[in-house]
Coordinates of C-alpha atoms in Angstrom, one line a residue:
M1 CA 14.0 35.0 75.8
R2 CA 11.5 37.7 75.0
I3 CA 9.4 39.0 77.8
R4 CA 5.7 39.5 76.7
R5 CA 3.5 42.0 78.3
L6 CA -0.2 41.4 78.8
S7 CA -1.0 44.3 76.5
D8 CA 0.7 42.5 73.6
W9 CA -2.5 40.6 73.2
L10 CA -5.9 42.1 72.4
P11 CA -7.7 42.8 75.7
T12 CA -10.1 40.3 77.0
T13 CA -11.1 41.9 80.3
N14 CA -11.7 45.5 81.7
K15 CA -8.4 45.3 83.4
E16 CA -6.6 44.7 80.1
V17 CA -8.6 47.5 78.4
K18 CA -7.4 49.9 81.2
L19 CA -3.8 48.7 80.6
R20 CA -4.0 50.2 77.2
G21 CA -5.3 53.4 78.5
W22 CA -8.7 53.0 76.9
E23 CA -11.9 54.3 78.4
E24 CA -14.2 52.8 75.7
L25 CA -14.2 50.3 72.9
D26 CA -15.1 50.6 69.2
V27 CA -15.6 46.8 68.5
I28 CA -16.1 43.9 70.9
L29 CA -15.5 40.5 69.2
F30 CA -17.1 37.3 70.6
S31 CA -15.6 34.0 69.5
G32 CA -16.4 30.3 70.0
D33 CA -12.6 29.5 70.2
A34 CA -10.1 30.2 72.9
Y35 CA -8.1 33.3 72.0
V36 CA -4.9 32.3 70.2
D37 CA -3.2 35.3 68.7
H38 CA -2.0 33.6 65.6
P39 CA -2.6 34.2 61.8
S40 CA -4.1 30.7 61.4
F41 CA -6.9 31.6 63.8
G42 CA -9.7 33.6 62.2
P43 CA -10.9 35.5 65.3
A44 CA -7.3 36.7 65.9
V45 CA -7.0 37.8 62.3
I46 CA -10.3 39.8 62.5
G47 CA -9.3 41.4 65.8
R48 CA -5.8 42.4 64.4
I49 CA -7.3 43.7 61.1
L50 CA -9.8 45.9 63.0
E51 CA -7.0 47.1 65.2
S52 CA -4.9 48.0 62.2
Y53 CA -7.7 50.4 61.1
G54 CA -7.1 52.4 64.3
L55 CA -10.0 50.8 66.2
R56 CA -10.0 49.9 69.9
V57 CA -10.8 46.2 69.8
A58 CA -11.4 43.7 72.6
I59 CA -12.2 40.0 72.3
V60 CA -14.4 37.8 74.5
P61 CA -13.4 34.2 73.8
Q62 CA -15.8 31.4 74.6
P63 CA -18.3 33.5 76.7
N64 CA -20.4 31.5 79.1
V65 CA -24.0 31.1 77.9
N66 CA -25.2 29.1 81.0
D67 CA -24.7 31.6 83.9
N68 CA -25.9 35.1 84.4
L69 CA -24.4 36.1 81.0
Q70 CA -22.0 38.6 82.5
D71 CA -19.4 37.8 79.8
F72 CA -21.7 39.5 77.3
T73 CA -22.0 42.7 79.4
K74 CA -18.7 43.0 81.2
L75 CA -17.0 45.2 78.6
G76 CA -19.9 47.5 78.1
T77 CA -21.3 48.9 74.8
P78 CA -19.0 49.3 71.7
N79 CA -19.1 52.5 69.7
L80 CA -19.4 50.8 66.4
F81 CA -20.7 47.2 66.6
F82 CA -20.4 43.8 68.1
A83 CA -18.6 41.1 65.9
V84 CA -19.5 37.5 66.4
T85 CA -17.9 34.3 65.1
G86 CA -18.5 30.6 66.0
G87 CA -14.7 30.0 65.6
C88 CA -12.4 28.3 63.1
M89 CA -14.7 25.4 62.6
D90 CA -18.5 25.1 62.3
P91 CA -19.4 24.6 66.0
M92 CA -21.5 21.5 65.1
V93 CA -18.5 19.9 63.5
S94 CA -16.5 20.8 66.6
N95 CA -19.1 19.4 68.9
Y96 CA -20.3 16.2 67.1
T97 CA -18.9 13.3 65.1
A98 CA -20.2 12.2 61.7
S99 CA -22.5 9.8 63.6
K100 CA -23.8 12.7 65.6
R101 CA -22.2 11.6 68.8
K102 CA -20.9 14.2 71.2
R103 CA -17.1 14.6 70.8
D104 CA -14.9 14.1 73.9
K105 CA -12.4 16.8 72.8
D106 CA -12.6 20.3 71.4
A107 CA -9.3 21.1 69.7
Y108 CA -9.8 24.9 70.1
T109 CA -10.2 24.8 73.9
P110 CA -7.4 24.5 76.5
N111 CA -6.7 20.9 77.4
G112 CA -9.2 19.9 74.7
D113 CA -12.0 20.4 77.2
I114 CA -15.6 20.2 76.0
G115 CA -18.6 22.3 77.0
F116 CA -17.1 25.8 76.4
R117 CA -18.7 26.2 72.9
P118 CA -22.5 26.1 72.5
D119 CA -24.2 24.4 69.5
Y120 CA -24.8 26.9 66.7
A121 CA -22.5 29.3 68.6
T122 CA -22.9 32.3 66.2
S123 CA -26.7 32.3 66.7
A124 CA -26.5 31.6 70.4
Y125 CA -24.1 34.6 71.0
T126 CA -25.9 37.0 68.7
K127 CA -29.4 36.4 70.2
I128 CA -28.0 37.2 73.7
L129 CA -26.3 40.4 72.4
K130 CA -29.5 41.5 70.6
E131 CA -31.5 41.0 73.9
K132 CA -28.9 42.8 76.0
F133 CA -28.1 45.6 73.5
P134 CA -31.0 45.8 71.0
D135 CA -29.8 49.1 69.5
V136 CA -26.2 48.0 68.8
P137 CA -25.5 46.4 65.4
V138 CA -24.2 42.8 65.4
L139 CA -21.9 41.8 62.5
I140 CA -21.4 38.0 62.1
G141 CA -18.7 36.2 60.1
G142 CA -16.4 33.2 60.2
I143 CA -17.0 29.8 58.6
E144 CA -20.3 29.1 60.4
A145 CA -21.9 32.3 59.2
S146 CA -20.2 32.1 55.8
L147 CA -21.5 28.6 54.9
R148 CA -25.0 29.2 56.4
R149 CA -25.6 32.5 54.6
V150 CA -28.5 31.1 52.5
T151 CA -31.1 28.3 52.9
H152 CA -29.0 25.2 53.8
Y153 CA -29.4 21.7 55.1
D154 CA -28.3 21.2 58.7
Y155 CA -27.3 17.6 59.2
W156 CA -27.4 17.7 63.0
S157 CA -31.0 18.8 63.3
D158 CA -31.9 17.1 60.0
K159 CA -33.7 20.2 58.8
L160 CA -33.6 22.7 56.1
L161 CA -32.7 26.0 57.8
P162 CA -33.0 29.6 56.5
T163 CA -30.1 32.0 56.3
I164 CA -28.3 32.4 59.6
L165 CA -29.2 36.1 59.5
E166 CA -32.8 35.0 60.2
T167 CA -32.0 32.5 63.0
S168 CA -29.5 34.7 64.7
K169 CA -31.2 38.1 64.1
A170 CA -27.8 39.6 63.2
D171 CA -27.7 42.9 61.3
M172 CA -25.1 41.9 58.7
L173 CA -23.0 39.0 57.6
V174 CA -19.5 39.0 56.1
Y175 CA -18.8 35.8 54.2
G176 CA -15.5 34.4 53.1
M177 CA -12.2 35.9 54.3
G178 CA -13.1 39.2 56.0
E179 CA -10.2 41.6 55.5
Q180 CA -11.6 43.4 52.4
P181 CA -15.2 44.0 53.4
L182 CA -14.2 44.9 57.0
R183 CA -11.9 47.6 55.6
E184 CA -14.8 49.2 53.7
I185 CA -17.3 48.8 56.6
V186 CA -14.9 50.6 59.0
E187 CA -14.1 53.3 56.5
L188 CA -17.8 54.2 56.0
L189 CA -18.6 54.0 59.7
Q190 CA -15.7 56.3 60.5
K191 CA -17.1 58.8 57.9
G192 CA -20.4 58.8 59.8
V193 CA -22.5 56.5 57.6
P194 CA -25.1 54.7 59.7
F195 CA -24.6 50.9 60.0
S196 CA -28.2 50.4 58.6
S197 CA -27.2 52.2 55.4
L198 CA -24.3 49.8 54.6
R199 CA -26.1 48.1 51.7
T200 CA -23.6 48.0 48.8
I201 CA -20.5 46.5 50.4
K202 CA -19.2 43.5 48.5
Q203 CA -19.0 40.1 50.3
T204 CA -21.7 41.0 52.8
A205 CA -25.3 39.8 53.2
F206 CA -28.3 41.2 55.1
L207 CA -32.1 41.0 55.3
V208 CA -34.5 43.7 54.3
D209 CA -38.3 43.9 54.4
K210 CA -39.7 42.2 51.3
D211 CA -41.1 45.4 49.9
E212 CA -38.1 47.5 50.7
K213 CA -36.2 48.7 47.6
T214 CA -32.6 47.6 47.5
P215 CA -29.9 50.1 46.4
K216 CA -29.1 49.8 42.8
N217 CA -25.5 49.3 41.5
K218 CA -25.0 49.8 37.9
N219 CA -21.9 47.5 37.9
W220 CA -23.9 44.5 39.4
E221 CA -26.3 42.1 37.8
D222 CA -29.0 40.5 40.0
V223 CA -30.4 37.0 40.2
E224 CA -33.2 35.7 42.3
I225 CA -33.2 32.1 43.6
A226 CA -36.1 30.1 44.9
S227 CA -37.5 31.3 48.2
H228 CA -36.9 29.5 51.5
K229 CA -40.6 28.5 51.5
D230 CA -40.3 26.9 48.1
C231 CA -37.2 25.0 49.1
L232 CA -39.0 23.6 52.2
A233 CA -41.8 22.5 49.9
D234 CA -39.7 20.8 47.2
K235 CA -36.3 19.2 47.5
K236 CA -35.5 19.5 43.8
T237 CA -36.1 23.2 44.0
F238 CA -33.7 23.4 46.9
A239 CA -31.1 21.5 44.8
S240 CA -31.6 23.8 41.8
N241 CA -30.7 26.8 44.0
F242 CA -27.3 25.5 44.8
K243 CA -25.9 25.6 41.2
I244 CA -26.5 29.3 41.1
I245 CA -25.1 29.8 44.7
E246 CA -21.9 27.9 44.0
Q247 CA -21.2 29.4 40.6
E248 CA -21.7 33.0 41.9
S249 CA -19.5 32.3 44.9
N250 CA -16.6 31.3 42.6
K251 CA -16.9 33.9 39.9
L252 CA -14.6 36.9 39.7
I253 CA -17.5 39.0 38.4
A254 CA -20.5 37.6 40.2
R255 CA -24.2 38.6 40.4
R256 CA -26.0 39.9 43.5
I257 CA -28.3 37.1 44.9
F258 CA -31.8 37.7 46.2
Q259 CA -33.9 35.2 48.1
K260 CA -37.3 35.6 49.9
V261 CA -37.3 34.5 53.5
G262 CA -40.7 34.8 55.0
N263 CA -41.7 38.4 54.9
K264 CA -38.1 39.5 54.3
Q265 CA -35.6 39.4 51.5
L266 CA -32.1 38.1 51.8
V267 CA -29.5 40.1 49.8
I268 CA -26.1 38.6 49.2
N269 CA -23.7 41.0 47.5
P270 CA -21.0 39.8 45.1
P271 CA -17.6 38.8 46.5
Y272 CA -14.5 40.9 46.3
P273 CA -11.8 40.1 43.8
T274 CA -9.1 37.7 45.0
M275 CA -6.7 39.4 47.5
T276 CA -3.6 40.8 45.9
E277 CA -0.2 39.7 47.2
K278 CA 0.2 43.0 48.9
E279 CA -3.1 42.6 50.7
I280 CA -2.5 39.1 51.9
D281 CA 1.0 39.9 53.0
A282 CA -0.4 42.9 55.0
S283 CA -2.8 40.5 56.9
F284 CA 0.0 38.0 57.8
D285 CA 2.4 40.8 58.7
L286 CA 0.2 42.1 61.6
P287 CA 1.8 42.1 65.1
Y288 CA 0.5 38.7 66.3
T289 CA 2.2 37.3 69.4
R290 CA 1.6 33.8 67.8
L291 CA 0.7 32.5 71.2
P292 CA -2.4 31.7 73.3
H293 CA -3.5 34.4 75.7
P294 CA -1.7 34.1 79.1
K295 CA -5.1 33.4 80.8
Y296 CA -4.8 29.8 79.6
N297 CA -1.3 29.1 81.0
K298 CA -2.7 27.0 83.9
R299 CA -5.5 25.4 81.9
G300 CA -3.4 23.2 79.6
P301 CA -2.3 23.3 76.0
I302 CA -4.7 24.1 73.1
P303 CA -4.6 21.1 70.7
A304 CA -5.2 23.1 67.5
F305 CA -2.5 25.6 68.4
E306 CA 0.0 22.8 69.3
M307 CA -0.6 21.4 65.8
I308 CA 0.2 24.6 63.9
K309 CA 2.5 26.2 66.4
F310 CA 5.5 25.9 64.1
S311 CA 3.7 25.9 60.7
I312 CA 3.5 28.5 58.0
N313 CA 0.4 29.2 55.8
I314 CA 1.6 30.3 52.4
H315 CA -1.7 30.8 50.5
R316 CA -5.5 30.8 50.7
G317 CA -8.1 29.4 48.4
C318 CA -8.4 26.1 46.5
F319 CA -9.4 25.4 42.9
G320 CA -10.1 21.7 43.4
G321 CA -13.8 22.3 44.0
C322 CA -14.3 18.9 45.6
S323 CA -18.0 18.1 46.1
F324 CA -17.6 17.4 49.8
C325 CA -15.3 20.3 50.7
T326 CA -16.2 23.8 52.0
I327 CA -12.8 25.5 51.3
S328 CA -13.7 27.1 48.0
A329 CA -17.1 28.1 49.4
H330 CA -15.3 30.1 52.2
Q331 CA -11.9 31.0 50.8
G332 CA -12.8 31.0 47.1
K333 CA -11.3 29.0 44.2
F334 CA -8.8 31.5 43.1
I335 CA -5.4 31.4 44.9
A336 CA -4.2 34.3 47.0
S337 CA -0.5 33.7 47.6
R338 CA 1.9 35.4 49.9
S339 CA 5.2 36.8 48.7
Q340 CA 8.3 34.8 49.4
E341 CA 9.6 37.8 51.5
S342 CA 6.5 37.7 53.7
V343 CA 6.8 33.9 54.2
L344 CA 10.5 34.2 55.1
K345 CA 9.7 37.0 57.6
E346 CA 7.3 34.7 59.4
V347 CA 9.8 31.8 59.3
D348 CA 12.2 34.1 61.1
K349 CA 9.6 34.9 63.7
V350 CA 9.0 31.3 64.3
A351 CA 12.7 30.6 64.5
Q352 CA 13.0 33.1 67.3
M353 CA 10.4 31.4 69.5
D354 CA 11.8 30.1 72.8
D355 CA 10.9 26.4 72.3
F356 CA 11.6 26.2 68.5
K357 CA 13.9 23.2 67.9
G358 CA 14.6 23.8 64.3
Y359 CA 11.6 21.9 62.8
L360 CA 8.8 23.6 60.9
S361 CA 5.7 21.3 60.9
D362 CA 4.2 22.6 57.7
I363 CA 4.8 24.9 54.8
G364 CA 1.4 24.7 53.2
G365 CA -2.2 25.9 52.9
P366 CA -5.6 24.4 52.0
S367 CA -3.8 22.3 49.4
A368 CA -0.1 22.2 49.8
N369 CA 0.9 22.6 46.2
M370 CA -1.2 25.4 44.8
Y371 CA 1.1 28.2 45.7
K372 CA 1.3 31.0 43.0
M373 CA -0.9 29.1 40.6
K374 CA -3.4 31.1 38.6
G375 CA -4.8 31.6 35.1
K376 CA -2.4 32.3 32.2
V377 CA -4.9 34.7 30.6
Q378 CA -6.8 36.6 33.2
S379 CA -9.7 37.5 30.8
I380 CA -10.5 33.8 30.5
C381 CA -10.7 33.5 34.3
D382 CA -12.9 36.6 34.5
K383 CA -15.6 34.8 32.5
C384 CA -15.3 31.3 34.1
V385 CA -18.2 29.8 35.9
A386 CA -16.7 26.3 36.5
P387 CA -16.5 25.4 40.2
S388 CA -13.2 23.5 39.7
C389 CA -10.1 24.3 37.6
I390 CA -8.9 20.7 37.6
S391 CA -12.1 18.6 37.2
P392 CA -13.0 16.7 35.1
V393 CA -9.6 17.8 33.5
I394 CA -7.0 20.4 34.3
C395 CA -7.9 23.7 32.6
S396 CA -5.6 24.5 29.8
N397 CA -5.5 28.1 31.0
L398 CA -4.2 27.1 34.5
D399 CA -0.6 27.6 35.2
T400 CA 0.4 24.6 37.4
S401 CA 4.1 25.3 37.6
H402 CA 5.5 24.0 40.9
K403 CA 8.8 25.9 40.4
P404 CA 7.9 28.9 42.7
L405 CA 6.9 26.5 45.4
T406 CA 10.1 24.4 45.1
E407 CA 12.1 27.6 45.2
L408 CA 10.2 28.7 48.3
Y409 CA 11.0 25.4 50.1
K410 CA 14.7 25.8 49.4
A411 CA 14.7 29.4 50.6
V412 CA 13.0 28.4 53.8
D413 CA 15.5 25.6 54.4
K414 CA 18.4 28.1 54.0
H415 CA 17.4 29.8 57.3
P416 CA 20.2 29.1 59.8
K417 CA 17.8 28.0 62.5
V418 CA 15.7 25.7 60.3
K419 CA 16.9 22.1 60.4
K420 CA 14.0 20.7 58.4
S421 CA 10.7 21.9 57.1
F422 CA 7.8 19.4 56.6
I423 CA 4.8 19.5 54.3
G424 CA 1.9 18.6 56.6
S425 CA -0.9 19.9 54.3
G426 CA -2.5 17.6 51.8
I427 CA -0.8 17.4 48.5
R428 CA -2.8 17.2 45.3
H429 CA -1.1 14.1 43.9
D430 CA -3.1 14.2 40.7
M431 CA -1.4 17.5 39.7
L432 CA 2.0 15.7 39.9
V433 CA 1.0 13.0 37.3
P434 CA 2.0 14.1 33.8
E435 CA -0.7 11.8 32.3
F436 CA -3.3 14.0 34.1
N437 CA -1.5 17.3 34.2
K438 CA -0.8 17.2 30.5
N439 CA 0.2 20.9 30.2
A440 CA 2.9 20.8 32.8
D441 CA 6.6 20.0 32.4
P442 CA 7.1 16.3 33.5
E443 CA 10.6 17.0 34.7
E444 CA 9.4 19.9 36.8
L445 CA 6.7 17.8 38.4
D446 CA 9.2 15.0 39.2
A447 CA 11.6 17.6 40.6
Y448 CA 8.9 18.9 43.0
T449 CA 7.9 15.3 44.0
E450 CA 11.5 14.4 44.7
E451 CA 12.1 17.6 46.6
V452 CA 9.1 16.8 48.9
M453 CA 9.9 13.2 49.4
T454 CA 13.7 13.8 50.0
N455 CA 13.6 16.8 52.2
H456 CA 10.1 17.5 53.5
V457 CA 8.5 14.2 54.6
S458 CA 9.0 12.4 57.9
G459 CA 8.4 8.8 57.1
R460 CA 4.9 9.2 55.6
L461 CA 3.4 11.1 52.7
K462 CA -0.3 11.7 53.0
V463 CA -2.5 12.1 49.9
A464 CA -6.2 11.9 49.3
P465 CA -7.5 9.9 46.4
E466 CA -10.8 9.6 48.4
H467 CA -12.2 6.6 46.4
T468 CA -11.5 4.0 43.8
S469 CA -14.8 4.1 41.9
D470 CA -14.7 6.3 38.9
P471 CA -18.5 7.2 39.1
V472 CA -18.1 8.2 42.7
L473 CA -14.9 10.1 41.9
K474 CA -16.6 12.0 39.1
L475 CA -19.3 13.2 41.4
M476 CA -16.6 14.1 44.0
R477 CA -14.8 16.1 41.3
K478 CA -11.7 14.0 41.7
P479 CA -9.7 12.3 39.0
S480 CA -9.9 8.6 38.1
F481 CA -8.1 6.3 40.5
K482 CA -5.8 5.2 37.7
Y483 CA -3.9 8.4 38.3
F484 CA -3.3 7.4 41.9
H485 CA -1.8 4.2 40.6
K486 CA 0.5 6.3 38.3
F487 CA 1.5 8.5 41.2
K488 CA 2.3 5.5 43.4
D489 CA 4.5 4.2 40.6
R490 CA 6.5 7.5 40.6
F491 CA 6.5 7.5 44.4
D492 CA 7.9 4.0 44.5
K493 CA 10.5 4.8 41.9
I494 CA 11.8 7.8 43.8
N495 CA 11.6 5.9 47.0
K496 CA 13.8 3.2 45.6
K497 CA 16.2 5.5 43.8
S498 CA 16.9 7.6 46.9
K499 CA 16.6 4.7 49.4
L500 CA 14.1 6.7 51.4
N501 CA 11.9 3.9 52.8
L502 CA 8.9 6.3 52.9
Q503 CA 5.2 5.2 53.3
L504 CA 2.4 6.5 51.1
I505 CA -0.7 7.0 53.2
P506 CA -4.0 7.5 51.2
Y507 CA -7.2 9.0 52.6
F508 CA -10.6 7.6 51.7
I509 CA -14.2 8.4 52.4
S510 CA -17.2 6.1 52.8
S511 CA -20.9 6.8 52.4
H512 CA -20.3 9.6 49.9
P513 CA -23.3 10.3 47.5
A514 CA -23.3 7.8 44.6
C515 CA -21.2 5.3 46.6
E516 CA -22.8 1.8 46.9
P517 CA -21.6 -1.0 49.3
E518 CA -20.2 -2.8 46.3
D519 CA -18.0 0.3 45.5
M520 CA -16.6 0.0 49.0
A521 CA -15.9 -3.7 48.6
N522 CA -14.0 -2.9 45.4
L523 CA -12.2 -0.1 47.2
A524 CA -11.1 -2.6 49.9
A525 CA -10.0 -5.2 47.3
E526 CA -8.1 -2.8 45.1
T527 CA -6.3 -1.0 47.9
K528 CA -5.4 -4.4 49.4
D529 CA -3.9 -5.4 46.1
M530 CA -1.8 -2.3 46.2
G531 CA -0.4 -3.3 49.6
F532 CA -2.4 -0.9 51.8
Q533 CA -4.1 -1.6 55.1
L534 CA -6.2 1.5 55.5
E535 CA -6.2 3.7 58.5
Q536 CA -6.8 7.3 57.3
V537 CA -10.5 7.0 56.6
Q538 CA -13.7 8.8 57.5
G539 CA -17.4 8.7 56.9
F540 CA -18.9 11.4 54.8
T541 CA -20.2 14.3 57.0
P542 CA -22.8 16.6 55.4
T543 CA -21.8 20.2 56.0
P544 CA -23.6 23.3 54.6
M545 CA -22.6 24.7 51.2
T546 CA -21.4 21.6 49.4
V547 CA -22.7 19.7 46.4
A548 CA -22.5 16.4 48.3
T549 CA -24.6 17.8 51.2
V550 CA -27.3 19.1 48.8
I551 CA -27.4 15.6 47.2
Y552 CA -27.5 13.9 50.6
Y553 CA -30.6 15.9 51.7
S554 CA -32.4 16.3 48.4
G555 CA -31.5 13.2 46.5
Y556 CA -30.7 15.2 43.4
H557 CA -27.5 16.5 41.8
P558 CA -27.9 20.3 41.7
Y559 CA -26.2 20.6 38.2
T560 CA -28.2 17.8 36.5
L561 CA -31.3 17.5 38.8
K562 CA -31.0 13.7 38.3
P563 CA -31.5 11.4 41.2
V564 CA -28.4 10.2 43.1
K565 CA -28.6 7.5 45.8
T566 CA -26.8 8.1 49.1
A567 CA -26.4 6.0 52.3
K568 CA -28.4 7.7 55.0
T569 CA -29.3 5.4 57.8
R570 CA -26.8 4.6 60.5
Q571 CA -26.7 1.0 59.5
E572 CA -26.0 1.8 55.8
K573 CA -23.1 4.0 56.8
L574 CA -21.7 1.5 59.2
D575 CA -21.9 -1.3 56.6
Q576 CA -20.0 0.8 54.1
H577 CA -17.4 1.8 56.7
K578 CA -16.7 -1.8 57.7
F579 CA -15.2 -2.5 54.3
F580 CA -12.2 -0.3 55.2
F581 CA -11.4 -2.7 58.0
W582 CA -11.6 -6.0 56.1
Y583 CA -8.5 -7.1 58.0
K584 CA -10.2 -7.0 61.4
K585 CA -11.3 -10.4 62.7
E586 CA -14.7 -9.2 63.8
N587 CA -15.6 -8.1 60.3
R588 CA -14.6 -11.3 58.4
K589 CA -17.9 -13.2 58.7
W590 CA -20.0 -10.1 57.9
I591 CA -17.9 -9.5 54.7
K592 CA -18.3 -13.1 53.6
D593 CA -22.1 -13.1 54.3
T594 CA -22.6 -9.7 52.6
L595 CA -20.7 -10.4 49.5
G596 CA -21.9 -14.0 49.3
K597 CA -25.5 -12.8 49.1
V598 CA -24.9 -10.9 45.9
G599 CA -22.6 -13.5 44.2
R600 CA -19.4 -11.5 44.7
N601 CA -17.3 -14.4 46.1
D602 CA -14.6 -13.2 43.8
L603 CA -14.2 -10.2 46.2
V604 CA -14.2 -12.5 49.2
Q605 CA -11.3 -14.4 47.6
K606 CA -9.4 -11.1 47.2
L607 CA -10.1 -9.8 50.6
L608 CA -9.9 -13.1 52.6
P609 CA -7.8 -15.5 50.5
N610 CA -6.7 -17.6 53.4
D611 CA -10.2 -18.1 54.7
S612 CA -11.8 -21.0 52.9
S613 CA -15.0 -20.9 54.9
W614 CA -16.5 -18.5 52.4
R615 CA -17.1 -21.5 50.1
K616 CA -19.6 -22.9 52.6
N617 CA -21.9 -19.9 52.2
K618 CA -24.8 -20.3 49.9
P619 CA -24.9 -17.2 47.8
G620 CA -28.3 -15.8 46.7
K621 CA -29.1 -14.8 43.2
T622 CA -26.2 -13.3 41.4
K623 CA -26.5 -9.6 40.7
N624 CA -24.3 -6.6 40.0
T625 CA -25.6 -4.1 42.5
F626 CA -26.0 -3.8 46.3
D627 CA -29.4 -2.2 46.1
D628 CA -31.0 -4.6 48.7
T629 CA -28.1 -5.9 50.7
V630 CA -28.3 -3.6 53.7
T631 CA -30.4 -5.3 56.5
S632 CA -31.9 -3.6 59.5
V633 CA -30.2 -3.9 62.9
K634 CA -33.1 -6.1 64.1
E635 CA -32.7 -8.5 61.2
S636 CA -28.9 -8.6 61.7
R637 CA -29.4 -9.5 65.3
R638 CA -31.9 -12.3 64.4
K639 CA -29.4 -13.8 61.9
N640 CA -26.5 -13.6 64.3
K641 CA -28.6 -15.3 67.0
G642 CA -29.5 -18.1 64.6
F643 CA -25.8 -18.5 63.6
K644 CA -24.8 -18.9 67.3
K645 CA -27.5 -21.6 67.8
K646 CA -26.2 -23.4 64.8
R647 CA -22.6 -23.3 66.2
R648 CA -23.8 -24.7 69.6
R649 CA -25.3 -27.7 67.9

């Protein structure tokens, strides 16, 4: 059993600073999460990265914003800057459900306790620091800052907000994964360059006075998007901005973006190139303890840590580009993969943990099966502006070989202390279907699928077709549902051949833009026909920096500027979600009434074949859409009241 010293973690108190023999600090990092010193936790990564540059770094996890604010002053003034992150999730997603109800658990807090992370944490922390230390620069980053770097729709306040640099009053923002820009920032500061002069660092954003000249860079092209004021005045203008923002975020050679915000100008510098294998290995090879700070020992387990405690992250980025997902907006669409040697080194560290029982919970990443995948001809990727490499079809220049991943799994399983390694991350099932992935070797795809099913699944394989309606799937940037049918056929074939008795668990979303109630009814009927009784489902939650969120707020698709209908009221969303649970007794009458009104008794027969009472309903005029089927809560109550009176008679 290894004995850990308190100084093995980054210091969180003055006592811990003194233990390291330090009299002062270079950077103080404030985080909305509890401090878990693990490479899957962004605040820990940033702290360790800064430490690797020779800086004296301390971290203040979940500072109290409701007392005398001593957490913000207890460590004094840093020599270089304060760093602030809201945590591994946007704080509003951490704090609220899709229906805007307060969550009763926070996965990044000991014991799942709530109340330790303020709403809009990055802005809340930064405002306090600027009040207490007006002359000390504040650098913000993490997913909250990254996805709110430009004018964006905030679902929880139902408002269009300006860049978080304006609302927080921070001096600079690092977007995306922070290792590369942080290295350049630190190098320049150590050379004596003033923080206010850091204006040409890639993957950073800042505000300047509207009339101030921005530094020129002969290697960069510039593009100006509509001002925040113009976005507030016209939703279509806001939507048109997003096409530029998304394309520039996912280009290898991107333009610098300008946007007027009041009497200031936002400057978003282009991103860095994708991290090399050497760079990403260096980040994961830092001296993490892989454990929560000892200060939490008596407060209870941290749910998010317990989930990934024995997991290994093998790559970053996702080229799926799903319309509702923020991964590519933060991590980029190009894949940065670790070397097999680096992965195996981490496996060995996990295997040495005192409570490791021989089971790795996940060998994965944002998408489990994108490891080592990249363009065959780099010059083609250099010019690409497509937000997705696999929608509407898989790019012919994309190497989707699963062989390196299959070999990695086998190498991991050879470790003497590993009994079994699971794949907990979501698998892109569409890439395993030869009819969709036409450039791949079918035998190789089957070999990977069989390897996963035989050796890396514990009873259930989770995949995410998301919907059954092709128009909705097209907007989602997901393939036709027919390819899920084909994947299920292959899954069933392997299941039977190997006598595995595995379950296939599909994920679905309701209330996504372009989804009508009739689409949900069809989803329920089709998945029922396939033998599924759905449980892994969720309602669409609008989060900043996604196509779907832009559509939700504006009503327009940012690439076509054509109108798109979206369920927005609570009742509309609830009605769509009910179709997932057609099998629940309390939903049967509602389904019969709703489908009967639009003449879709054929769907009633499919969903409720043993319930003949649907025949007694008098359907209204037959029509093919659900444009007018959603009733108000008041009307629903009135009808239910009338129904009860009729029953009493």
